[in-house]
Short mmCIF file of C-alpha atoms in Angstrom, two decimals:
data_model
loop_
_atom_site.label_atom_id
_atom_site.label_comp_id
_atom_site.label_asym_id
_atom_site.label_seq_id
_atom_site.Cartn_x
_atom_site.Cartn_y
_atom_site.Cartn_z
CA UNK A 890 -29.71 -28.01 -49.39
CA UNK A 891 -30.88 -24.72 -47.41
CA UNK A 892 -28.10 -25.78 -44.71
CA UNK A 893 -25.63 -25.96 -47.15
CA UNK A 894 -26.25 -22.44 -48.70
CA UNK A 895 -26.41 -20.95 -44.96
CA UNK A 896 -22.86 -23.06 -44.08
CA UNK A 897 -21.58 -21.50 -47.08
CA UNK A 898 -22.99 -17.90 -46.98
CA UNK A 899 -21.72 -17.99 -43.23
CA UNK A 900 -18.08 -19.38 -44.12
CA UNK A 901 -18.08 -16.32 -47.37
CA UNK A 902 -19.11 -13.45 -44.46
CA UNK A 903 -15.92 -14.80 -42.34
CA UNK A 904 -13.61 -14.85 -44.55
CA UNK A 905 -15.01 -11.11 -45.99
CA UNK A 906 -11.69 -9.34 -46.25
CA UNK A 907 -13.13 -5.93 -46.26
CA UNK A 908 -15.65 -6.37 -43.54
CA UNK A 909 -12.70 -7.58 -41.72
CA UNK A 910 -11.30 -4.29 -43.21
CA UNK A 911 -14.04 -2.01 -41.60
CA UNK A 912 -13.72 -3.98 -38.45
CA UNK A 913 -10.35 -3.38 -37.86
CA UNK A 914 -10.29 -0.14 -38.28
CA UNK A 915 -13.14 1.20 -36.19
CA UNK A 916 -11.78 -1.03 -33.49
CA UNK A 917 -8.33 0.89 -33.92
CA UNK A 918 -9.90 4.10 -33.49
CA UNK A 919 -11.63 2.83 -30.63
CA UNK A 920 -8.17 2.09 -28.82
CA UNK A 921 -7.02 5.37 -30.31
CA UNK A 922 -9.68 7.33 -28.53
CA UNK A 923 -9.54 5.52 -25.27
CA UNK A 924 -5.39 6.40 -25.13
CA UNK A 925 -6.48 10.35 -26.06
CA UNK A 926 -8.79 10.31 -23.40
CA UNK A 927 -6.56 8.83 -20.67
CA UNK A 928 -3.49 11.14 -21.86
CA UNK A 929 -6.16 13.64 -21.72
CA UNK A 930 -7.23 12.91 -18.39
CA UNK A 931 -3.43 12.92 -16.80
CA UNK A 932 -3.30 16.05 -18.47
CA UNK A 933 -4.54 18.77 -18.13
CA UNK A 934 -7.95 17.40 -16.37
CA UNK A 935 -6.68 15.46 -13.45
CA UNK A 936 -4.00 18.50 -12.85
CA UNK A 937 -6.94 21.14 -12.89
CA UNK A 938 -9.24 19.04 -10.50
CA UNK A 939 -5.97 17.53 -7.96
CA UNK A 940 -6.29 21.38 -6.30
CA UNK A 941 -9.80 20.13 -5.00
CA UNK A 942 -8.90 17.02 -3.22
CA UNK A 943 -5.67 18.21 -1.86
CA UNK A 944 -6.69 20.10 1.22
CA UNK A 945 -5.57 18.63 4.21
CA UNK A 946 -6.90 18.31 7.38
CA UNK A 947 -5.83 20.25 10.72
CA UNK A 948 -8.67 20.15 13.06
CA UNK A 949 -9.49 17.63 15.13
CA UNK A 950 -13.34 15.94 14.88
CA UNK A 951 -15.94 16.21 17.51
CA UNK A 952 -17.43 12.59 18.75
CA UNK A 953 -20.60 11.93 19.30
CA UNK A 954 -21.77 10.75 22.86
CA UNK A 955 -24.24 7.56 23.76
CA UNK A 956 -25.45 7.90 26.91
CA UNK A 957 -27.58 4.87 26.62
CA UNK A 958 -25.65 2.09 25.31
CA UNK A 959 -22.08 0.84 25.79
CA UNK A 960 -19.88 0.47 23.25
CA UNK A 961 -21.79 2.79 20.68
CA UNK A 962 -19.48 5.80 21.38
CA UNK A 963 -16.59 4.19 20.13
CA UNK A 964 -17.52 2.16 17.04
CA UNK A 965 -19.26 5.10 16.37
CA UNK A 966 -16.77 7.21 16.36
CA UNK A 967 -14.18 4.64 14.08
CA UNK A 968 -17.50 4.47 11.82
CA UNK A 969 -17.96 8.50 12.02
CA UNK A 970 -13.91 8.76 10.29
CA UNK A 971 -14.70 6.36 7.89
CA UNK A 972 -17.62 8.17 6.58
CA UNK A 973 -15.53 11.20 6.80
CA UNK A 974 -13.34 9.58 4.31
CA UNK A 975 -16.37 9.20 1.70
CA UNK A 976 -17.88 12.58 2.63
CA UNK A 977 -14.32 13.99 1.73
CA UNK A 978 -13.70 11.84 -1.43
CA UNK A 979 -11.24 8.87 -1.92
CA UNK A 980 -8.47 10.22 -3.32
CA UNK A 981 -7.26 7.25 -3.83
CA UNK A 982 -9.90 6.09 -6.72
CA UNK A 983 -8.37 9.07 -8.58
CA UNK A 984 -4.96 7.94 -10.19
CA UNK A 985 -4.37 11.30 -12.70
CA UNK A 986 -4.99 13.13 -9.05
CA UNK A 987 -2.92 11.65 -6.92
CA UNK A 988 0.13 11.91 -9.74
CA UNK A 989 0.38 15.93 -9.29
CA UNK A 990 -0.62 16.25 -5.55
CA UNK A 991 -0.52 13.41 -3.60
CA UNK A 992 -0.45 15.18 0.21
CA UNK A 993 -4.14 14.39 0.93
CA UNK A 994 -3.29 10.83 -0.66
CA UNK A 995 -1.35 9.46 1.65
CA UNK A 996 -3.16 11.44 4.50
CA UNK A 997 -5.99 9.07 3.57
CA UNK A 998 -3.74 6.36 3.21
CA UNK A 999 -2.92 6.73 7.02
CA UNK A 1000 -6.17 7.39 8.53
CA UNK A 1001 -7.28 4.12 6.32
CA UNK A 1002 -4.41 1.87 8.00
CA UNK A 1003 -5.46 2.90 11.36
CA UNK A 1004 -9.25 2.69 11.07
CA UNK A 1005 -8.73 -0.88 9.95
CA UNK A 1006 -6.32 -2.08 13.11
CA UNK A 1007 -9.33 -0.38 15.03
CA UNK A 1008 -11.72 -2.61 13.34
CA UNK A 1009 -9.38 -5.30 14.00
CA UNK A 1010 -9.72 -4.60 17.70
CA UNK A 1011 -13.14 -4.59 17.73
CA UNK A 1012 -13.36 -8.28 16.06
CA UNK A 1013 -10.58 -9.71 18.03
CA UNK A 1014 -10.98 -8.28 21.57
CA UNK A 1015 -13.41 -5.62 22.11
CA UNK A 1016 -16.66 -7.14 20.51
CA UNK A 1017 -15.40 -10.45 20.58
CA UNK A 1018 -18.00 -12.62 22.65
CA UNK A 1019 -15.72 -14.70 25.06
CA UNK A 1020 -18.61 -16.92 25.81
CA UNK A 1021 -19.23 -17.92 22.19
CA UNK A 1022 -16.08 -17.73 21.36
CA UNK A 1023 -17.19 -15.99 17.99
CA UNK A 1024 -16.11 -12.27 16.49
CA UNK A 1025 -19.20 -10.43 15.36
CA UNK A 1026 -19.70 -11.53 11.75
CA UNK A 1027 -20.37 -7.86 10.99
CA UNK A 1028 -17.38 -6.43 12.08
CA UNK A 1029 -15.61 -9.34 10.72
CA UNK A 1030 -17.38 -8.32 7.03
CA UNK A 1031 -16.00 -4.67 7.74
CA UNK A 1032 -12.83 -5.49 8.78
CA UNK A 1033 -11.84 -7.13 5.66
CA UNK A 1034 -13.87 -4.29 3.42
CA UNK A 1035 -11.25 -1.42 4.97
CA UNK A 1036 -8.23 -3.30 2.33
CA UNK A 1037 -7.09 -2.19 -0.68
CA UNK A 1038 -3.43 -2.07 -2.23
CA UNK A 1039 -3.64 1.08 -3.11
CA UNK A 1040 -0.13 0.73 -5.26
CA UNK A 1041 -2.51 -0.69 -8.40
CA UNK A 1042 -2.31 1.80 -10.84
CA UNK A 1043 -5.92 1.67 -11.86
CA UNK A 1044 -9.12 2.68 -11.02
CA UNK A 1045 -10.21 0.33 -8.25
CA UNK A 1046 -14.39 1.41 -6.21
CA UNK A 1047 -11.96 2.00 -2.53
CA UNK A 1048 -15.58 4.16 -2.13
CA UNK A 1049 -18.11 1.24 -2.86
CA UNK A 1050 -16.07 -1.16 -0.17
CA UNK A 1051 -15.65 1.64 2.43
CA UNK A 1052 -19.42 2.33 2.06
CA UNK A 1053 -20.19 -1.52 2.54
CA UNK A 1054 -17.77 -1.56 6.06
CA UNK A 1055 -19.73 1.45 7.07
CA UNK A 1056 -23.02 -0.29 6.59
CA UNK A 1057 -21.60 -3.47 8.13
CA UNK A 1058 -20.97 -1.37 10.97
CA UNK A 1059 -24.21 -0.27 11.00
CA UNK A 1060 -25.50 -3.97 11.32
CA UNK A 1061 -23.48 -4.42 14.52
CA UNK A 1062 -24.71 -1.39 16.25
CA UNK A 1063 -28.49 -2.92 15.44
CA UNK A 1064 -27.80 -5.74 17.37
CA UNK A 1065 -25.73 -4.47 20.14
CA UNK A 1066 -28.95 -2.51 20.49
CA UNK A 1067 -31.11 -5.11 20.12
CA UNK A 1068 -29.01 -7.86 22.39
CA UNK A 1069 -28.76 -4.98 25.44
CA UNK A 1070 -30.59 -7.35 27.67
CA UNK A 1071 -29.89 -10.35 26.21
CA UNK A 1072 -27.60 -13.29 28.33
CA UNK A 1073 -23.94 -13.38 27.13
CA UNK A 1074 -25.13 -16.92 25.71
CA UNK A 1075 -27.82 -15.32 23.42
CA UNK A 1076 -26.01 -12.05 22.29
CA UNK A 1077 -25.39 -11.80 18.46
CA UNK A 1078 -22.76 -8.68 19.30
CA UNK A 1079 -21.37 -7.79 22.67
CA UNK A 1080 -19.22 -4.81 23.56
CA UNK A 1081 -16.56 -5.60 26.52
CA UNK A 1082 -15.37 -3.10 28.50
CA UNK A 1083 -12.10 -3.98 30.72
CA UNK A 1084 -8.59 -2.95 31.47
CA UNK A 1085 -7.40 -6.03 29.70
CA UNK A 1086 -8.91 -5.74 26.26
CA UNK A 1087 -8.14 -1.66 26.05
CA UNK A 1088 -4.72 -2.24 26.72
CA UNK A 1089 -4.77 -4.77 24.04
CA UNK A 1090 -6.60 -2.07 21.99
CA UNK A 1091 -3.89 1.04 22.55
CA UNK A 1092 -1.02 -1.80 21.47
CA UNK A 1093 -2.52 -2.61 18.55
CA UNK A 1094 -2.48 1.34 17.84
CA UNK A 1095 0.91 1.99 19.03
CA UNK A 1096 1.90 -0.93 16.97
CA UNK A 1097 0.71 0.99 13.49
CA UNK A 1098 1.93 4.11 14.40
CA UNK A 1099 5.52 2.66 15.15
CA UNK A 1100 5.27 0.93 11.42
CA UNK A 1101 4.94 3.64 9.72
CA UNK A 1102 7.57 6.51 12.21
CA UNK A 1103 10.10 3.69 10.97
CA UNK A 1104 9.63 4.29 7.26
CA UNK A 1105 12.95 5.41 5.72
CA UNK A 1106 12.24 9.11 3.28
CA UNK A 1107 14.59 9.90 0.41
CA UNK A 1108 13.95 14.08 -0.21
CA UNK A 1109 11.20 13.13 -2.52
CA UNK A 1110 9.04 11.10 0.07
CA UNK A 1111 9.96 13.04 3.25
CA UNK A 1112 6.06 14.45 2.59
CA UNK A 1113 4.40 11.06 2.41
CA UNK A 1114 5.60 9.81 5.41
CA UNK A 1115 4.84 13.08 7.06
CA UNK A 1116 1.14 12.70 5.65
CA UNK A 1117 1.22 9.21 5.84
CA UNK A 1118 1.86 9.87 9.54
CA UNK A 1119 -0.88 12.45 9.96
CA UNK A 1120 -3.43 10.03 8.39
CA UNK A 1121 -2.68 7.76 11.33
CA UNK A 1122 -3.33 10.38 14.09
CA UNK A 1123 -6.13 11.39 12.54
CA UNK A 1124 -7.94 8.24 12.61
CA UNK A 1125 -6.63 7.44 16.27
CA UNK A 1126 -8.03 10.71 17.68
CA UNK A 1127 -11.34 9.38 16.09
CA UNK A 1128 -10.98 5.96 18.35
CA UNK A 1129 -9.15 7.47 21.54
CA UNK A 1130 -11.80 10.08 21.91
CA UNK A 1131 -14.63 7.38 21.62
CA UNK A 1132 -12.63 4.95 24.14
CA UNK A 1133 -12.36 7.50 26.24
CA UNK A 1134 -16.27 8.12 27.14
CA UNK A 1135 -16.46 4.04 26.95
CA UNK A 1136 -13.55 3.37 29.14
CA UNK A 1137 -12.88 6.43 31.28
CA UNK A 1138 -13.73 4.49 34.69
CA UNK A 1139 -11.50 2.01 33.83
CA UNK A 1140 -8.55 4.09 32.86
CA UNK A 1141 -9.40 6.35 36.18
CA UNK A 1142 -9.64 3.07 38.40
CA UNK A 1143 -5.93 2.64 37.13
CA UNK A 1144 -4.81 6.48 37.77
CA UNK A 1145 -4.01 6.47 33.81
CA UNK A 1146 -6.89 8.90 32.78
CA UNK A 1147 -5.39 12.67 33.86
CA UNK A 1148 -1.95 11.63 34.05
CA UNK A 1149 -1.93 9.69 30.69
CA UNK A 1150 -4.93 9.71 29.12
CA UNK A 1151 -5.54 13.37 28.76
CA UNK A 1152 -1.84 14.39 28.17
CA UNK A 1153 -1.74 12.20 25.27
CA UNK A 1154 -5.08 12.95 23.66
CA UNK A 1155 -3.52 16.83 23.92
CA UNK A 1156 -0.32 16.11 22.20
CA UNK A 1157 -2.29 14.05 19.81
CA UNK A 1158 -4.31 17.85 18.97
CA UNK A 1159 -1.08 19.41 18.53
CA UNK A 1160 0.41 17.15 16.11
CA UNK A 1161 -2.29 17.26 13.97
CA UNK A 1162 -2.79 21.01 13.14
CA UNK A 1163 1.04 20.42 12.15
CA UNK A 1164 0.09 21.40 8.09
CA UNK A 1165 1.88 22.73 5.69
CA UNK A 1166 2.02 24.00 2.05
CA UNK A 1167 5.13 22.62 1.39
CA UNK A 1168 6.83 19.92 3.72
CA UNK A 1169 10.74 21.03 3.97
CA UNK A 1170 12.93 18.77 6.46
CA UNK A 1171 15.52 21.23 5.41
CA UNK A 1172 12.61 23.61 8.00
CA UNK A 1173 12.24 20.91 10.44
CA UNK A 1174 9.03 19.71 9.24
CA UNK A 1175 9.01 15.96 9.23
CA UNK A 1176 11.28 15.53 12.49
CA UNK A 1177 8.99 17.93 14.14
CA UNK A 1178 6.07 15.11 13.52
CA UNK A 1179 8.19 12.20 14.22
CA UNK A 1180 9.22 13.35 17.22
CA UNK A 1181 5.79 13.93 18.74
CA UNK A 1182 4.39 10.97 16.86
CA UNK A 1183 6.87 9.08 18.77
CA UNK A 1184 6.14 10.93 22.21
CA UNK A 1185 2.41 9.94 21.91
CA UNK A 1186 3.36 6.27 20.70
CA UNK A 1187 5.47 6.41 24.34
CA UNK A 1188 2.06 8.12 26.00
CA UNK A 1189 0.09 4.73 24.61
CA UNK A 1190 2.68 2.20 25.89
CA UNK A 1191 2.80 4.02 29.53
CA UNK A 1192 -1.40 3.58 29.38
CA UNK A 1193 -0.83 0.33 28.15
CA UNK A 1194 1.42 -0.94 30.86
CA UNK A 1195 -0.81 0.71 33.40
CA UNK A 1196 -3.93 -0.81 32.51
CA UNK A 1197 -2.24 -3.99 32.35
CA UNK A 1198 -0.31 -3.76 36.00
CA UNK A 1199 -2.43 -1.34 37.20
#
């Protein structure tokens, strides 16, 4: 008897009109607030904060040295701009932001590309054990953590997976440190240093580069490409300047270091304190960039066909 009073009590409470009333009305204002707050927050709150993440960078980093143990300077160094990227703020988890000033956007946008073809070096042929036949599993982790599509239109944690392939990172440099003596047969993570695998290395860079000097600009984009360019140079100065404390006896055992190495790394200086507050190709700007983008994507092919004819 009780369970058929509840049944029916139940069944009277669902088909309540006017608590369906009250219902659907508080959940309407709900929606309604969440729209005023997102208009709110493409304007004017995104628009007063985008001033703050739009500075651009025009100085090149300084890399950190290890003396002791191979291979440290220049994952370092690719791990060193990726924290840079946090330290600065993803501008990319900001969608209001990146609507009204979108320079420093695609600057990260850049650096991000490159930073993951140098993580896709390290997996593939630099800290690839040969005698295992096995990538790292760390780097392999932060490989695929340095990937977004960062077309989505919505708010997407870039920062929380960046974070997670610097710690990954991390965990590779423990056990390069801890393997140092280890056989080639017992080492979790190796570092290889020869002619063969940098020149591997500086193709895979050239290769980015060249995607992105290829981009066809309408007058709107001429500035994303230019910062989109930028980005990349940024985040190979990070990896050439560790490289080159790692693999400077190799590249001078193959005459490459002054005569290519160091003219490069020079131009590659040069084009990046290229900044501007407004990018104009009607000034010269973006051909200005191109032109010695291109001239240092030449500089790595000469290195590259050095170190692999030597």
């Amino acid at each position: 008897m009780d369970s058929a009073e509840e049944k029916k009590d139940l069944l009277s409470y669902l088909l309540n009109y006017k608590e369906w009333g009250i219902f659907l009305k508080r959940f309407l204002l709900l929606i309604i607030l969440a729209i005023i707050v997102f208009i709110l927050w493409f304007f004017p709150v995104s628009l007063i904060i985008a001033p703050f993440y739009s500075i651009t960078t025009d100085k090149v980093p300084v890399v950190k040295v290890y003396k002791n143990l191979v291979g440290k300077t220049t994952t370092d160094a690719l791990k060193s701009g990726l924290q840079n990227l946090l330290d600065e703020g993803l501008v990319t988890n900001f969608v209001g932001v990146r609507t009204w000033i979108d320079n420093k956007y695609f600057e990260q946008v850049g650096e991000i590309e490159m930073y993951r073809i140098g993580l896709y070096t390290l997996e593939n042929n630099l800290a690839r054990n040969r005698g295992t036949g096995g990538a790292n599993e760390h780097i392999v982790q932060a490989r695929s953590d340095v990937y977004a599509d960062f077309r989505i239109p919505m708010f997407t944690s870039y920062s929380t997976r960046v974070k997670e392939s610097v710690a990954n990172i991390d965990m590779y440099l423990k056990q390069l440190k801890e393997d140092k003596n280890k056989s080639m047969a017992n080492k979790r993570a190796v570092f290889i240093v020869n002619s063969d695998n940098l020149a591997v290395a500086l193709d895979r860079l050239k290769q980015q580069l060249q995607t992105n000097l290829m981009l066809k600009t309408t007058f709107s984009t001429q500035d994303d490409k230019f910062y989109r360019i930028k980005g990349n140079l940024i985040a190979m100065y990070y990896i050439l300047k560790g490289i080159e404390y790692d693999f400077k006896s190799k590249m001078i055992d193959k005459s490459s270091y002054e005569e290519n190495f160091v003219p490069m790394m020079n131009l590659l200086k040069q084009a990046i304190a290229q900044n501007h507050i407004v990018v104009l190709e009607s000034l010269g700007h973006l051909s200005k960039l191109v032109k010695d983008a291109s001239l240092i994507s030449q500089k790595l092919a000469e290195l590259r066909d050095k170190l692999r004819n030597g």
